[in-house]
C-alpha positions as protocol buffer text, in pm:
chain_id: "A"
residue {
  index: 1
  type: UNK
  ca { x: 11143 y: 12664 z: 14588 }
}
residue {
  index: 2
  type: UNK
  ca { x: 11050 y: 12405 z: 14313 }
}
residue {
  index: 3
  type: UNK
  ca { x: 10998 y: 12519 z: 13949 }
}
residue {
  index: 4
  type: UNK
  ca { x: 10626 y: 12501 z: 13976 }
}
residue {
  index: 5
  type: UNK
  ca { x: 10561 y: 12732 z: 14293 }
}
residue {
  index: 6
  type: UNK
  ca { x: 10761 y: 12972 z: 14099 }
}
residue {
  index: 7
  type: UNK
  ca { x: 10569 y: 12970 z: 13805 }
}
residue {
  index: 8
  type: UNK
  ca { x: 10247 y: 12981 z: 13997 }
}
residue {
  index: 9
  type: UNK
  ca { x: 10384 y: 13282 z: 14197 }
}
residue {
  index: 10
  type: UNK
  ca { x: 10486 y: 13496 z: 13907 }
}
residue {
  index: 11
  type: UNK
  ca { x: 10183 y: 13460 z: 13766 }
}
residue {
  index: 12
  type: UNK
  ca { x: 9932 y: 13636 z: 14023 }
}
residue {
  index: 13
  type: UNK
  ca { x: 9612 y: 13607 z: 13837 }
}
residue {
  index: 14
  type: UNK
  ca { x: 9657 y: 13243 z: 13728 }
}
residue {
  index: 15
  type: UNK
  ca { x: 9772 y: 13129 z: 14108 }
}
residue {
  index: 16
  type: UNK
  ca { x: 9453 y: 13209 z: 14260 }
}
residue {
  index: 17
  type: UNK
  ca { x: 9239 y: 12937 z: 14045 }
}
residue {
  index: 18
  type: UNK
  ca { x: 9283 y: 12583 z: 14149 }
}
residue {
  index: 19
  type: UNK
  ca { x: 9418 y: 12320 z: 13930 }
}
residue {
  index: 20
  type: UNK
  ca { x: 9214 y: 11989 z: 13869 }
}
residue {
  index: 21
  type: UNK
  ca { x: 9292 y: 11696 z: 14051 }
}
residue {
  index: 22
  type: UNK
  ca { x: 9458 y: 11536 z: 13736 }
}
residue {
  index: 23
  type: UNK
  ca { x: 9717 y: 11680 z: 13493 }
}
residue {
  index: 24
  type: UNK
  ca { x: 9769 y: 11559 z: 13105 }
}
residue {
  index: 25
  type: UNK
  ca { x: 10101 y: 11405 z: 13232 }
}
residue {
  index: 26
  type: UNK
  ca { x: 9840 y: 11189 z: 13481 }
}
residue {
  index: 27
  type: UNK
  ca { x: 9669 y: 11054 z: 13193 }
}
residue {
  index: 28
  type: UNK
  ca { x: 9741 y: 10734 z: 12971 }
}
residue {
  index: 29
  type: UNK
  ca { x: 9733 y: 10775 z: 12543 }
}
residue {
  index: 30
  type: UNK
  ca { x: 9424 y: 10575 z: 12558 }
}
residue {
  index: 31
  type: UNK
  ca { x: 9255 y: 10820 z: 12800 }
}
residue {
  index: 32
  type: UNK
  ca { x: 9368 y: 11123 z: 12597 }
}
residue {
  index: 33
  type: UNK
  ca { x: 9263 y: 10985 z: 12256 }
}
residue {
  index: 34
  type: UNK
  ca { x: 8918 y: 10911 z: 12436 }
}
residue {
  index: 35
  type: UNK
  ca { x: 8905 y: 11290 z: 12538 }
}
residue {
  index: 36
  type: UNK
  ca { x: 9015 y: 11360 z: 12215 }
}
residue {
  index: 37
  type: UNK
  ca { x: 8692 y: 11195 z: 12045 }
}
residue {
  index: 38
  type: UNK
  ca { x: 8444 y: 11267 z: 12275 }
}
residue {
  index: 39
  type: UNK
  ca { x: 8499 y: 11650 z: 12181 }
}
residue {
  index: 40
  type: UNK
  ca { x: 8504 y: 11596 z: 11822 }
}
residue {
  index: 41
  type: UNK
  ca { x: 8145 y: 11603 z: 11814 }
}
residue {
  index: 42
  type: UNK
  ca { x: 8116 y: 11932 z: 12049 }
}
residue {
  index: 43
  type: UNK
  ca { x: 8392 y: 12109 z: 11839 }
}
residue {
  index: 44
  type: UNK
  ca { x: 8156 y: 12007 z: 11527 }
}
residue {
  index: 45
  type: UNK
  ca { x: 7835 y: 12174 z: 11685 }
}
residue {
  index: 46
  type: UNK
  ca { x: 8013 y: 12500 z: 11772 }
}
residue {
  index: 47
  type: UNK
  ca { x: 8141 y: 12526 z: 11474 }
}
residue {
  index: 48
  type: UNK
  ca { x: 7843 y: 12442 z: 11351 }
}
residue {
  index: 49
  type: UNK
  ca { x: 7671 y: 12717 z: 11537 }
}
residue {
  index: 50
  type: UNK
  ca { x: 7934 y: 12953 z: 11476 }
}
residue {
  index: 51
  type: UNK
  ca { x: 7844 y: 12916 z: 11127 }
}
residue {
  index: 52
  type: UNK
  ca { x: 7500 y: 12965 z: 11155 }
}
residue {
  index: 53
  type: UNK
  ca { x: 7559 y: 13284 z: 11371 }
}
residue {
  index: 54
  type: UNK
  ca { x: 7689 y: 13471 z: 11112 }
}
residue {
  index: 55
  type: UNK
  ca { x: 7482 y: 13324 z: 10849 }
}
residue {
  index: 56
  type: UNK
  ca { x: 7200 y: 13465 z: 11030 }
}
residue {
  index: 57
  type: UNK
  ca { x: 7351 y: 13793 z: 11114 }
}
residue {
  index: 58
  type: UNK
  ca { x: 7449 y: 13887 z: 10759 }
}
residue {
  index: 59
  type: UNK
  ca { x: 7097 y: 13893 z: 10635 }
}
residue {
  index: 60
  type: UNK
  ca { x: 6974 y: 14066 z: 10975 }
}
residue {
  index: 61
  type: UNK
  ca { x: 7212 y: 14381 z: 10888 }
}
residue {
  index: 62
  type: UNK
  ca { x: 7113 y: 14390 z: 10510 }
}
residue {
  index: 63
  type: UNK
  ca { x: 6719 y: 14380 z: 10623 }
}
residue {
  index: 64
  type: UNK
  ca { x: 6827 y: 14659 z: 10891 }
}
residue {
  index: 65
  type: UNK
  ca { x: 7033 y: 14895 z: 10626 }
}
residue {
  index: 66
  type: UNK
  ca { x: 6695 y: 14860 z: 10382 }
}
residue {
  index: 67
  type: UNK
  ca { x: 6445 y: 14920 z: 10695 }
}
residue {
  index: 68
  type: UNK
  ca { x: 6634 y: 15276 z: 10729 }
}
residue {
  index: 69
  type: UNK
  ca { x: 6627 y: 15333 z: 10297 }
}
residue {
  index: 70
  type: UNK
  ca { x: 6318 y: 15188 z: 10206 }
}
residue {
  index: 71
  type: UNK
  ca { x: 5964 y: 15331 z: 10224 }
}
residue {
  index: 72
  type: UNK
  ca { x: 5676 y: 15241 z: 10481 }
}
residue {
  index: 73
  type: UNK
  ca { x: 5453 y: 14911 z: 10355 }
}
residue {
  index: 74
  type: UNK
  ca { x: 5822 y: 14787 z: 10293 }
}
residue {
  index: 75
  type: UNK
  ca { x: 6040 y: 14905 z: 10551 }
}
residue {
  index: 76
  type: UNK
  ca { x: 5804 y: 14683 z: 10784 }
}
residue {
  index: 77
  type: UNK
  ca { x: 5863 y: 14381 z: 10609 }
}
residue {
  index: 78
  type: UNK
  ca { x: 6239 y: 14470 z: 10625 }
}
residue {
  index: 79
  type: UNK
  ca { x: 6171 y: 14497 z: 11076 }
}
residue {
  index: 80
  type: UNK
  ca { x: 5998 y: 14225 z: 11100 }
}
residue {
  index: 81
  type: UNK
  ca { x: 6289 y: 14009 z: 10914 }
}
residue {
  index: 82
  type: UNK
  ca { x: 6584 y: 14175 z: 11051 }
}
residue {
  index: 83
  type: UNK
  ca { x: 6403 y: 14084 z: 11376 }
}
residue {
  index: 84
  type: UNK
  ca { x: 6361 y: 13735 z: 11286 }
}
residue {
  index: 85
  type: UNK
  ca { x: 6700 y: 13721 z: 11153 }
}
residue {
  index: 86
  type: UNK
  ca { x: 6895 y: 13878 z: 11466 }
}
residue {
  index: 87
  type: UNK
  ca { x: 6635 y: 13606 z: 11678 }
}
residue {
  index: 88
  type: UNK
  ca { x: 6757 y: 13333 z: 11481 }
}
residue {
  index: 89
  type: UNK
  ca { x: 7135 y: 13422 z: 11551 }
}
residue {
  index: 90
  type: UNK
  ca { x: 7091 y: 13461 z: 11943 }
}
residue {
  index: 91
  type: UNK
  ca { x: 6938 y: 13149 z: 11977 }
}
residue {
  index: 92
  type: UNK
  ca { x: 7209 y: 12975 z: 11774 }
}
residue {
  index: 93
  type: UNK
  ca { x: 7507 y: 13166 z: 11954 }
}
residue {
  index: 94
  type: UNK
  ca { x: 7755 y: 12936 z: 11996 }
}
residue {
  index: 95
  type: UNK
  ca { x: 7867 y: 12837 z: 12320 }
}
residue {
  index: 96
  type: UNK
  ca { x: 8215 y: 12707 z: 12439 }
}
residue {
  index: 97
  type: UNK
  ca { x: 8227 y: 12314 z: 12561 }
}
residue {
  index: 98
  type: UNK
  ca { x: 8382 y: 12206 z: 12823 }
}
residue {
  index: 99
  type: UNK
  ca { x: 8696 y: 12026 z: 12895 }
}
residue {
  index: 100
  type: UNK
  ca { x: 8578 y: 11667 z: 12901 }
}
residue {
  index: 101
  type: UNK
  ca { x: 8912 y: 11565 z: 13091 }
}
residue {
  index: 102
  type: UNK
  ca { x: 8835 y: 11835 z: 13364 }
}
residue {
  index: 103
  type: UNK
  ca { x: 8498 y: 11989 z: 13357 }
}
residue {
  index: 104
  type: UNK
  ca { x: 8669 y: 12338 z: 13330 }
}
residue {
  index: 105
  type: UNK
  ca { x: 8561 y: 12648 z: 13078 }
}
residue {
  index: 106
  type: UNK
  ca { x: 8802 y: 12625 z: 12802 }
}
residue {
  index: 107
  type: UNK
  ca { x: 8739 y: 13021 z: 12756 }
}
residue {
  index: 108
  type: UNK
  ca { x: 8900 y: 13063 z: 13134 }
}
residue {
  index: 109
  type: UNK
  ca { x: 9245 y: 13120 z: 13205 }
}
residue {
  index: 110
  type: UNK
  ca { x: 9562 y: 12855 z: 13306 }
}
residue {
  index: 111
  type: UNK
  ca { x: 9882 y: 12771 z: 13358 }
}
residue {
  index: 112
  type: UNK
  ca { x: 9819 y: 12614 z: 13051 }
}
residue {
  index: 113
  type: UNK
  ca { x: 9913 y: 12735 z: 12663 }
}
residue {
  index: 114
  type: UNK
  ca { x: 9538 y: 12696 z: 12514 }
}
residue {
  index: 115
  type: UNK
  ca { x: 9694 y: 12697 z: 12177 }
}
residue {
  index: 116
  type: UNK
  ca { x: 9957 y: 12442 z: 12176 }
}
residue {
  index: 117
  type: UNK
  ca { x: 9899 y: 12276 z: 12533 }
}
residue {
  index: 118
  type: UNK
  ca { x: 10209 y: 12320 z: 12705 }
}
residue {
  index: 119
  type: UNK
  ca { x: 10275 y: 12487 z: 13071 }
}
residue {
  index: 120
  type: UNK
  ca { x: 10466 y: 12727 z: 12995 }
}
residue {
  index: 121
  type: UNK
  ca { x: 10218 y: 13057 z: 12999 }
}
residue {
  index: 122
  type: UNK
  ca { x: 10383 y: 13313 z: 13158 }
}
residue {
  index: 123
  type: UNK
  ca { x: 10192 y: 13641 z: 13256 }
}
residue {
  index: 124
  type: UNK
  ca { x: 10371 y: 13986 z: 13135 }
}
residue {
  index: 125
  type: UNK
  ca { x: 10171 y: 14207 z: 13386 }
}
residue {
  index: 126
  type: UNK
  ca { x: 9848 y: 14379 z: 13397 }
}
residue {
  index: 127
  type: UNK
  ca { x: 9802 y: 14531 z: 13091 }
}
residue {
  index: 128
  type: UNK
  ca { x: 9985 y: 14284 z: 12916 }
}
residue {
  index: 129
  type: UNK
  ca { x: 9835 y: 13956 z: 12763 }
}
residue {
  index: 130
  type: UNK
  ca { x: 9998 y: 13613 z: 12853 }
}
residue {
  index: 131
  type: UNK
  ca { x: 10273 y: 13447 z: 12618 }
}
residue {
  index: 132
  type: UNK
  ca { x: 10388 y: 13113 z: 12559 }
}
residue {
  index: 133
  type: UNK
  ca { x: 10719 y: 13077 z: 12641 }
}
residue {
  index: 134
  type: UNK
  ca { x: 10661 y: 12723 z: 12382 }
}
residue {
  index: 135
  type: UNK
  ca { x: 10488 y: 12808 z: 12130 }
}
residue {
  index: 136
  type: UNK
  ca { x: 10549 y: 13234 z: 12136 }
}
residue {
  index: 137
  type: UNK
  ca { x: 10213 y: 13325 z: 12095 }
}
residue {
  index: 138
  type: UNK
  ca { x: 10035 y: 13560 z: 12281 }
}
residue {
  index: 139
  type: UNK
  ca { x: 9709 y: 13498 z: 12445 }
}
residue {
  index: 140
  type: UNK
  ca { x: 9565 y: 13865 z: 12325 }
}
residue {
  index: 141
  type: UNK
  ca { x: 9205 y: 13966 z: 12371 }
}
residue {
  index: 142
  type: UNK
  ca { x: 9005 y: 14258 z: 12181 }
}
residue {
  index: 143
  type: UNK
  ca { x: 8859 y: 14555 z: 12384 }
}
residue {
  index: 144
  type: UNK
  ca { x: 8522 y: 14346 z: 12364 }
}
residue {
  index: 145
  type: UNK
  ca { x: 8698 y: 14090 z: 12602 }
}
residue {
  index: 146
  type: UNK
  ca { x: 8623 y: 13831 z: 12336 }
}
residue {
  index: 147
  type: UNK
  ca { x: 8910 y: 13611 z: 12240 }
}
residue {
  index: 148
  type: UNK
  ca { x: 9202 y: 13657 z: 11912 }
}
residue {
  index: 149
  type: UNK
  ca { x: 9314 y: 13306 z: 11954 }
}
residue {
  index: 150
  type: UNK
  ca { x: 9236 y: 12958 z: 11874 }
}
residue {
  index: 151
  type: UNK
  ca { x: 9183 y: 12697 z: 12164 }
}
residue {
  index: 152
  type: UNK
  ca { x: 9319 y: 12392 z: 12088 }
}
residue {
  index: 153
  type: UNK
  ca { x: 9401 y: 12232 z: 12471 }
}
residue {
  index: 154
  type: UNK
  ca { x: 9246 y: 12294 z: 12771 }
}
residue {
  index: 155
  type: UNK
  ca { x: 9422 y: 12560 z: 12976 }
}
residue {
  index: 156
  type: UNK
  ca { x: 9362 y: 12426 z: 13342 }
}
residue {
  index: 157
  type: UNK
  ca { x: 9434 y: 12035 z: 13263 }
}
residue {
  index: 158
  type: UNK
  ca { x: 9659 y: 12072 z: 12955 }
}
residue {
  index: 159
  type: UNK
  ca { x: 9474 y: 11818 z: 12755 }
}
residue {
  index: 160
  type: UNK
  ca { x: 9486 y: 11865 z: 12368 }
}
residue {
  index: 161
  type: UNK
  ca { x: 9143 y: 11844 z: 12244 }
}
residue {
  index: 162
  type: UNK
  ca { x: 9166 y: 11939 z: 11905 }
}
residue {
  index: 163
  type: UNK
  ca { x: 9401 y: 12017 z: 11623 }
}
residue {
  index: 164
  type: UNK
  ca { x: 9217 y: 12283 z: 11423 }
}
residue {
  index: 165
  type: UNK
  ca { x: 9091 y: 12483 z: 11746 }
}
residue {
  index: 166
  type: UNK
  ca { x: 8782 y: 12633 z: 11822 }
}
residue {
  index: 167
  type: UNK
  ca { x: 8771 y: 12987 z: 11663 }
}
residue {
  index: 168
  type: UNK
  ca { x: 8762 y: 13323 z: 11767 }
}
């Protein structure tokens, strides 16, 4: 049994999910450098919106705190703009890109190590979070389900689309 099937049977919940039809080893430098810049400009928007998110937010829990303390004529004014506020950061929510090699989600799981781009995530069981056997990081996630790690590389193709990663 080759090195590959092995991997792909240990790891039950990643075997199921199809791989793309081309690996990073399938692609040429020029190709990858072209991935590489056309996601510059998505990583820069969610960032961007990432930004604005909280930016938003901040002043939609400070209006909400003084809607509870303050009296009537201006604990409506305080409603109406924690309203507008929380608005404002839902419609800015920031929104993973995807792979421009592949097509795939970058927030779905790989074979791939999303963090430094290498095959060689291993799963550790159910309750367990995947680990890099390369770079030694665990691929952890809060109760929320939202992510506690950077992506830097896609996770299905294995190409490496950025260098500062897209946040948490």
């Amino acid at each position: 049994m080759t090195r590959q099937k092995r991997f792909l049977r240990k790891t039950s919940t990643m075997a199921s999910k199809k791989l793309p039809a081309r690996l990073v080893t399938d692609y040429s430098v020029e190709e990858l450098a072209a991935f590489r810049e056309a996601f510059q400009p998505l990583a820069q928007r969610f960032r961007r919106r990432s930004q604005l998110c909280w930016y938003a937010t901040i002043p939609a829990l400070l209006f909400y705190f003084l809607w509870v303390w303050l009296p009537e004529p201006f604990s409506t004014v305080a409603l109406w703009l924690t309203g507008g506020f929380g608005l404002f950061a839902l419609v800015n929510a920031p929104f993973l890109p995807r792979c421009p090699a592949c097509q795939a989600g970058l927030n779905a799981d790989g074979p791939y190590c999303p963090m430094c781009g290498k095959r060689s995530l291993r799963s550790r069981g159910i309750l367990l979070s995947p680990e890099c056997d390369s770079c030694g990081r665990r691929m952890r996630r809060s109760n929320a389900g939202t992510r506690l790690y950077r992506i830097r590389a896609c996770s299905h193709c294995g190409v490496m689309l950025d260098d500062e990663g897209l946040g948490h």
